[in-house]
PDB file of C-alpha atoms and ligand atoms in Angstrom:
ATOM      1  CA  MET G  10       0.868 -59.853   2.793  1.00  0.00           C
ATOM      2  CA  SER G  11      -1.135 -58.248   5.507  1.00  0.00           C
ATOM      3  CA  GLU G  12      -3.060 -55.058   4.973  1.00  0.00           C
ATOM      4  CA  PHE G  13      -0.704 -53.616   7.914  1.00  0.00           C
ATOM      5  CA  PRO G  14       2.750 -54.890   7.180  1.00  0.00           C
ATOM      6  CA  TYR G  15       4.038 -52.505  10.218  1.00  0.00           C
ATOM      7  CA  LEU G  16       2.114 -54.657  12.597  1.00  0.00           C
ATOM      8  CA  GLU G  17       4.338 -57.939  11.396  1.00  0.00           C
ATOM      9  CA  ASN G  18       7.416 -56.153  11.890  1.00  0.00           C
ATOM     10  CA  PRO G  19       7.113 -53.319  14.433  1.00  0.00           C
ATOM     11  CA  GLU G  20      10.636 -52.911  15.232  1.00  0.00           C
ATOM     12  CA  GLU G  21      11.402 -52.120  11.430  1.00  0.00           C
ATOM     13  CA  ALA G  22       8.386 -49.620  11.393  1.00  0.00           C
ATOM     14  CA  ILE G  23       9.634 -47.938  14.241  1.00  0.00           C
ATOM     15  CA  ALA G  24      13.265 -47.719  12.830  1.00  0.00           C
ATOM     16  CA  VAL G  25      11.708 -46.048   9.650  1.00  0.00           C
ATOM     17  CA  GLN G  26       9.887 -43.681  11.674  1.00  0.00           C
ATOM     18  CA  ARG G  27      13.049 -42.606  13.650  1.00  0.00           C
ATOM     19  CA  GLY G  28      15.097 -42.024  10.557  1.00  0.00           C
ATOM     20  CA  PRO G  29      18.678 -42.672  10.487  1.00  0.00           C
ATOM     21  CA  ALA G  30      20.751 -43.141  13.650  1.00  0.00           C
ATOM     22  CA  PRO G  31      22.414 -40.193  15.046  1.00  0.00           C
ATOM     23  CA  GLY G  32      26.385 -40.205  14.124  1.00  0.00           C
ATOM     24  CA  GLY G  33      27.793 -41.772  10.773  1.00  0.00           C
ATOM     25  CA  PRO G  34      28.491 -40.276   7.462  1.00  0.00           C
ATOM     26  CA  SER G  35      24.824 -40.068   6.468  1.00  0.00           C
ATOM     27  CA  SER G  36      24.117 -37.970   9.645  1.00  0.00           C
ATOM     28  CA  ALA G  37      26.973 -35.523   8.727  1.00  0.00           C
ATOM     29  CA  TYR G  38      25.951 -35.072   5.169  1.00  0.00           C
ATOM     30  CA  ARG G  39      22.432 -34.222   6.117  1.00  0.00           C
ATOM     31  CA  THR G  40      23.570 -32.002   8.732  1.00  0.00           C
ATOM     32  CA  PHE G  41      25.916 -30.194   6.104  1.00  0.00           C
ATOM     33  CA  GLY G  42      22.842 -29.875   3.969  1.00  0.00           C
ATOM     34  CA  GLU G  43      20.261 -28.453   6.394  1.00  0.00           C
ATOM     35  CA  THR G  44      23.336 -25.919   7.318  1.00  0.00           C
ATOM     36  CA  LEU G  45      23.957 -25.070   3.742  1.00  0.00           C
ATOM     37  CA  ARG G  46      19.987 -24.321   3.417  1.00  0.00           C
ATOM     38  CA  GLY G  47      19.779 -22.280   6.429  1.00  0.00           C
ATOM     39  CA  MET G  48      23.063 -20.156   5.074  1.00  0.00           C
ATOM     40  CA  LYS G  49      21.031 -19.476   1.947  1.00  0.00           C
ATOM     41  CA  THR G  50      17.947 -18.334   3.506  1.00  0.00           C
ATOM     42  CA  THR G  51      20.191 -15.837   5.719  1.00  0.00           C
ATOM     43  CA  PHE G  52      22.037 -14.569   2.703  1.00  0.00           C
ATOM     44  CA  ALA G  53      18.960 -13.934   0.905  1.00  0.00           C
ATOM     45  CA  ARG G  54      17.783 -11.883   3.577  1.00  0.00           C
ATOM     46  CA  ILE G  55      20.875  -9.856   3.701  1.00  0.00           C
ATOM     47  CA  LEU G  56      20.714  -8.995   0.122  1.00  0.00           C
ATOM     48  CA  GLU G  57      17.252  -7.856   0.435  1.00  0.00           C
ATOM     49  CA  GLY G  58      18.697  -4.996   2.626  1.00  0.00           C
ATOM     50  CA  PRO G  59      16.959  -3.517   5.816  1.00  0.00           C
ATOM     51  CA  VAL G  60      13.215  -3.862   5.939  1.00  0.00           C
ATOM     52  CA  THR G  61      12.647  -1.733   9.126  1.00  0.00           C
ATOM     53  CA  ILE G  62      10.049   0.883   9.214  1.00  0.00           C
ATOM     54  CA  GLN G  63      10.952   3.989  11.034  1.00  0.00           C
ATOM     55  CA  TYR G  64       7.632   4.401  12.735  1.00  0.00           C
ATOM     56  CA  PRO G  65       5.906   7.000  13.410  1.00  0.00           C
ATOM     57  CA  GLU G  66       8.112   9.114  10.528  1.00  0.00           C
ATOM     58  CA  GLN G  67       7.445   6.412   8.219  1.00  0.00           C
ATOM     59  CA  LYS G  68       3.576   5.791   7.765  1.00  0.00           C
ATOM     60  CA  THR G  69       2.820   2.041   6.240  1.00  0.00           C
ATOM     61  CA  PRO G  70      -0.382   2.322   4.177  1.00  0.00           C
ATOM     62  CA  VAL G  71      -3.324   0.581   5.664  1.00  0.00           C
ATOM     63  CA  TYR G  72      -5.579  -1.530   3.513  1.00  0.00           C
ATOM     64  CA  PRO G  73      -8.289   0.048   1.862  1.00  0.00           C
ATOM     65  CA  ARG G  74     -11.137  -1.673   4.237  1.00  0.00           C
ATOM     66  CA  PHE G  75      -9.304  -0.995   7.299  1.00  0.00           C
ATOM     67  CA  ARG G  76     -11.388   0.284  10.076  1.00  0.00           C
ATOM     68  CA  GLY G  77     -10.254   3.088  12.334  1.00  0.00           C
ATOM     69  CA  ARG G  78     -11.562   6.015  14.076  1.00  0.00           C
ATOM     70  CA  HIS G  79     -15.117   6.939  13.179  1.00  0.00           C
ATOM     71  CA  LYS G  80     -16.406  10.067  10.999  1.00  0.00           C
ATOM     72  CA  LEU G  81     -19.754  11.796  10.912  1.00  0.00           C
ATOM     73  CA  HIS G  82     -20.575  13.431   7.760  1.00  0.00           C
ATOM     74  CA  ARG G  83     -22.261  16.335   6.456  1.00  0.00           C
ATOM     75  CA  PHE G  84     -24.141  16.942   3.095  1.00  0.00           C
ATOM     76  CA  GLU G  85     -21.572  18.866   0.898  1.00  0.00           C
ATOM     77  CA  ASP G  86     -23.935  21.232  -0.554  1.00  0.00           C
ATOM     78  CA  THR G  87     -26.119  22.360   2.355  1.00  0.00           C
ATOM     79  CA  GLY G  88     -23.602  21.487   5.222  1.00  0.00           C
ATOM     80  CA  TYR G  89     -26.423  19.773   7.202  1.00  0.00           C
ATOM     81  CA  GLU G  90     -25.322  17.033   9.092  1.00  0.00           C
ATOM     82  CA  LYS G  91     -26.473  13.588   7.772  1.00  0.00           C
ATOM     83  CA  CYS G  92     -27.005  12.196  11.196  1.00  0.00           C
ATOM     84  CA  VAL G  93     -30.690  12.223  12.308  1.00  0.00           C
ATOM     85  CA  GLY G  94     -30.532  10.785  15.422  1.00  0.00           C
ATOM     86  CA  CYS G  95     -32.302   7.498  14.837  1.00  0.00           C
ATOM     87  CA  SER G  96     -29.916   5.544  17.142  1.00  0.00           C
ATOM     88  CA  LEU G  97     -29.939   2.536  14.496  1.00  0.00           C
ATOM     89  CA  CYS G  98     -26.130   2.553  14.936  1.00  0.00           C
ATOM     90  CA  ALA G  99     -26.222   2.628  18.744  1.00  0.00           C
ATOM     91  CA  ALA G 100     -28.873  -0.469  18.511  1.00  0.00           C
ATOM     92  CA  ALA G 101     -26.628  -2.310  16.047  1.00  0.00           C
ATOM     93  CA  CYS G 102     -23.373  -1.720  18.101  1.00  0.00           C
ATOM     94  CA  PRO G 103     -22.432  -5.037  20.146  1.00  0.00           C
ATOM     95  CA  ALA G 104     -20.117  -3.107  22.481  1.00  0.00           C
ATOM     96  CA  ASP G 105     -22.832  -0.518  23.557  1.00  0.00           C
ATOM     97  CA  CYS G 106     -20.524   2.266  22.976  1.00  0.00           C
ATOM     98  CA  ILE G 107     -22.571   4.832  21.091  1.00  0.00           C
ATOM     99  CA  ARG G 108     -24.600   7.150  22.706  1.00  0.00           C
ATOM    100  CA  VAL G 109     -27.328   9.405  20.718  1.00  0.00           C
ATOM    101  CA  VAL G 110     -29.751  11.942  21.902  1.00  0.00           C
ATOM    102  CA  ALA G 111     -31.965  13.163  19.444  1.00  0.00           C
ATOM    103  CA  ALA G 112     -33.810  16.565  19.358  1.00  0.00           C
ATOM    104  CA  GLU G 113     -36.249  18.067  16.733  1.00  0.00           C
ATOM    105  CA  ASN G 114     -35.098  20.335  13.981  1.00  0.00           C
ATOM    106  CA  THR G 115     -36.814  23.562  14.017  1.00  0.00           C
ATOM    107  CA  PRO G 116     -37.139  26.499  11.584  1.00  0.00           C
ATOM    108  CA  ASP G 117     -34.598  28.533  13.629  1.00  0.00           C
ATOM    109  CA  ASN G 118     -32.473  25.797  14.212  1.00  0.00           C
ATOM    110  CA  ARG G 119     -32.036  23.305  11.532  1.00  0.00           C
ATOM    111  CA  VAL G 120     -29.193  21.047  11.997  1.00  0.00           C
ATOM    112  CA  SER G 121     -29.727  17.937   9.772  1.00  0.00           C
ATOM    113  CA  ALA G 122     -31.896  17.458   6.786  1.00  0.00           C
ATOM    114  CA  GLY G 123     -34.337  15.158   8.542  1.00  0.00           C
ATOM    115  CA  GLU G 124     -36.876  16.140  11.090  1.00  0.00           C
ATOM    116  CA  ARG G 125     -34.552  15.273  13.958  1.00  0.00           C
ATOM    117  CA  TYR G 126     -30.787  15.580  14.588  1.00  0.00           C
ATOM    118  CA  ALA G 127     -28.458  14.174  17.062  1.00  0.00           C
ATOM    119  CA  ARG G 128     -28.061  16.716  19.840  1.00  0.00           C
ATOM    120  CA  ILE G 129     -25.619  14.415  21.615  1.00  0.00           C
ATOM    121  CA  TYR G 130     -23.542  11.806  19.567  1.00  0.00           C
ATOM    122  CA  GLU G 131     -20.848  10.259  21.592  1.00  0.00           C
ATOM    123  CA  ILE G 132     -18.512   6.927  20.870  1.00  0.00           C
ATOM    124  CA  ASN G 133     -16.563   5.444  23.891  1.00  0.00           C
ATOM    125  CA  LEU G 134     -13.605   4.307  21.699  1.00  0.00           C
ATOM    126  CA  SER G 135     -12.182   2.391  24.542  1.00  0.00           C
ATOM    127  CA  ARG G 136     -14.932   0.003  24.266  1.00  0.00           C
ATOM    128  CA  CYS G 137     -15.272  -0.096  20.695  1.00  0.00           C
ATOM    129  CA  ILE G 138     -14.196  -3.079  18.896  1.00  0.00           C
ATOM    130  CA  PHE G 139     -14.127  -1.569  15.263  1.00  0.00           C
ATOM    131  CA  CYS G 140     -16.401  -3.945  14.073  1.00  0.00           C
ATOM    132  CA  GLY G 141     -18.115  -1.497  11.602  1.00  0.00           C
ATOM    133  CA  TYR G 142     -21.546  -2.690  12.364  1.00  0.00           C
ATOM    134  CA  CYS G 143     -22.588   1.089  13.236  1.00  0.00           C
ATOM    135  CA  GLU G 144     -21.474   1.761   9.338  1.00  0.00           C
ATOM    136  CA  LEU G 145     -23.591  -0.786   8.125  1.00  0.00           C
ATOM    137  CA  ALA G 146     -26.997  -0.005  10.044  1.00  0.00           C
ATOM    138  CA  CYS G 147     -26.795   3.651   9.224  1.00  0.00           C
ATOM    139  CA  PRO G 148     -29.339   4.282   6.868  1.00  0.00           C
ATOM    140  CA  PHE G 149     -27.922   7.635   5.617  1.00  0.00           C
ATOM    141  CA  ASP G 150     -24.252   7.090   5.346  1.00  0.00           C
ATOM    142  CA  ALA G 151     -23.949   9.500   8.215  1.00  0.00           C
ATOM    143  CA  ILE G 152     -21.080   7.382   9.974  1.00  0.00           C
ATOM    144  CA  THR G 153     -18.033   5.760   8.438  1.00  0.00           C
ATOM    145  CA  LEU G 154     -15.001   4.252   9.905  1.00  0.00           C
ATOM    146  CA  GLY G 155     -11.921   6.257   8.744  1.00  0.00           C
ATOM    147  CA  ASN G 156      -8.177   4.972   8.468  1.00  0.00           C
ATOM    148  CA  GLU G 157      -7.048   6.922  11.441  1.00  0.00           C
ATOM    149  CA  PHE G 158      -5.691   4.450  14.149  1.00  0.00           C
ATOM    150  CA  GLU G 159      -3.191   6.520  16.620  1.00  0.00           C
ATOM    151  CA  ILE G 160      -6.033   6.938  19.168  1.00  0.00           C
ATOM    152  CA  SER G 161      -4.280   6.171  22.481  1.00  0.00           C
ATOM    153  CA  GLU G 162      -4.833   8.487  25.476  1.00  0.00           C
ATOM    154  CA  HIS G 163      -3.477   8.418  28.986  1.00  0.00           C
ATOM    155  CA  ASN G 164      -7.239   8.980  30.290  1.00  0.00           C
ATOM    156  CA  ARG G 165     -10.106   7.110  29.374  1.00  0.00           C
ATOM    157  CA  ASP G 166     -12.485  10.105  29.513  1.00  0.00           C
ATOM    158  CA  ASP G 167     -10.471  11.408  26.810  1.00  0.00           C
ATOM    159  CA  GLN G 168     -11.293   8.295  24.705  1.00  0.00           C
ATOM    160  CA  ILE G 169     -14.998   9.573  24.556  1.00  0.00           C
ATOM    161  CA  TYR G 170     -15.367  11.191  21.066  1.00  0.00           C
ATOM    162  CA  THR G 171     -17.979  13.710  21.012  1.00  0.00           C
ATOM    163  CA  LYS G 172     -20.118  14.566  17.917  1.00  0.00           C
ATOM    164  CA  ASP G 173     -17.701  17.947  17.128  1.00  0.00           C
ATOM    165  CA  MET G 174     -14.912  15.782  17.346  1.00  0.00           C
ATOM    166  CA  LEU G 175     -16.305  13.099  15.085  1.00  0.00           C
ATOM    167  CA  LEU G 176     -17.608  15.790  12.752  1.00  0.00           C
ATOM    168  CA  SER G 177     -14.164  17.316  12.326  1.00  0.00           C
ATOM    169  CA  PRO G 178     -11.588  16.178   9.641  1.00  0.00           C
ATOM    170  CA  PRO G 179      -9.256  13.477  11.050  1.00  0.00           C
ATOM    171  CA  VAL G 180      -6.151  15.189  13.052  1.00  0.00           C
ATOM    172  CA  LYS G 181      -3.562  12.748  10.946  1.00  0.00           C
ATOM    173  CA  GLU G 182      -3.988  11.610   7.512  1.00  0.00           C
ATOM    174  CA  TRP G 183      -2.601   7.904   6.646  1.00  0.00           C
ATOM    175  CA  PRO G 184      -1.835   6.786   3.185  1.00  0.00           C
ATOM    176  CA  VAL G 185      -4.173   3.905   2.144  1.00  0.00           C
ATOM    177  CA  ALA G 186      -2.825   1.119  -0.052  1.00  0.00           C
ATOM    178  CA  ASP G 187      -3.914   0.743  -3.656  1.00  0.00           C
ATOM    179  CA  ARG G 188      -7.504  -0.250  -3.839  1.00  0.00           C
ATOM    180  CA  ASP G 189      -7.188  -2.109  -7.289  1.00  0.00           C
ATOM    181  CA  LEU G 190      -4.695  -4.527  -5.562  1.00  0.00           C
ATOM    182  CA  PHE G 191      -6.149  -4.970  -2.146  1.00  0.00           C
ATOM    183  CA  ASP G 192      -9.681  -4.104  -2.528  1.00  0.00           C
ATOM    184  CA  THR G 193     -11.773  -5.917  -5.288  1.00  0.00           C
ATOM    185  CA  PRO G 194     -14.622  -5.455  -5.436  1.00  0.00           C
ATOM    186  CA  ILE G 195     -15.315  -2.071  -3.266  1.00  0.00           C
ATOM    187  CA  PRO G 196     -18.722  -2.625  -1.343  1.00  0.00           C
ATOM    188  CA  PHE G 197     -21.543  -0.818  -2.536  1.00  0.00           C
ATOM    189  CA  TYR G 198     -21.817   0.910   0.840  1.00  0.00           C
ATOM    190  CA  LYS G 199     -18.410   2.292   0.406  1.00  0.00           C
ATOM    191  CA  SER G 200     -18.350   3.371  -3.158  1.00  0.00           C
ATOM    192  CA  ASP G 201     -20.524   6.303  -2.754  1.00  0.00           C
ATOM    193  CA  SER G 202     -19.875   7.322   0.715  1.00  0.00           C
TER     194      SER G 202
HETATM  195  S1  LIG M   9     -17.250  -0.081  15.094  1.00  0.00           S
HETATM  196 FE1  LIG M   9     -18.570  -1.757  16.462  1.00  0.00          FE
HETATM  197  S2  LIG M   9     -18.068  -1.543  18.278  1.00  0.00           S
HETATM  198 FE2  LIG M   9     -17.348   0.359  17.335  1.00  0.00          FE
HETATM  199  S3  LIG M   9     -18.895   1.908  17.535  1.00  0.00           S
HETATM  200 FE3  LIG M   9     -19.305   0.900  15.804  1.00  0.00          FE
HETATM  201  S4  LIG M   9     -20.909  -0.923  16.174  1.00  0.00           S
HETATM  202 FE4  LIG M   9     -19.917  -0.144  17.895  1.00  0.00          FE
HETATM  203  S1  LIG M  10     -25.247   7.790  12.533  1.00  0.00           S
HETATM  204 FE1  LIG M  10     -26.982   6.916  11.173  1.00  0.00          FE
HETATM  205  S2  LIG M  10     -27.786   5.165  12.267  1.00  0.00           S
HETATM  206 FE2  LIG M  10     -26.479   6.705  14.020  1.00  0.00          FE
HETATM  207  S3  LIG M  10     -28.229   8.031  14.824  1.00  0.00           S
HETATM  208 FE3  LIG M  10     -27.170   8.797  13.124  1.00  0.00          FE
HETATM  209  S4  LIG M  10     -28.444   8.621  11.264  1.00  0.00           S
HETATM  210 FE4  LIG M  10     -29.021   7.134  12.815  1.00  0.00          FE
END
């Protein structure tokens, strides 16, 4: 017996590959079986009921690690901005969409807890790819990505978010899926921020 029997009888090998010839009782039986299988799937879906989500009235929870619009943070006790204008986030950004201009804190004008603060902090969200590198690069947890994603605009300029916009609470709150089900373990950089 050859190691490759199909080489000895190629016609038979081709017939096996093609399957039964069309027509005849076996073909009708197979077609009937496949139709029944399809109908079973169809009726199972009908019994499940409608699954349409009435967006935007109905909000589907986003996953806990979903990366949406950025947020800048303040210290809760003092109210100082956490950002010290170091520009590490801008250096880490692969889309080059963060602009930071730092200035010195003075006794009369203390904005952050460090020596300097971000006088200008802008993110061009039309270029952002929501990779989260800025959040990872920040040594002070000053910037995080939230779960807001309805940020489309008619004008590109409106997609440039200023520091005041990023410091403000999000305009829309979105439900977040259960962390215990979808986010284990929580990365350390998210657990405290
Ligand atoms: S999420 Fe990524 S692309 Fe967007 S600003 Fe941060 S580093 Fe840049
Ligand atoms: S957000 Fe963080 S990394 Fe970016 S400038 Fe401010 S302190 Fe530096």
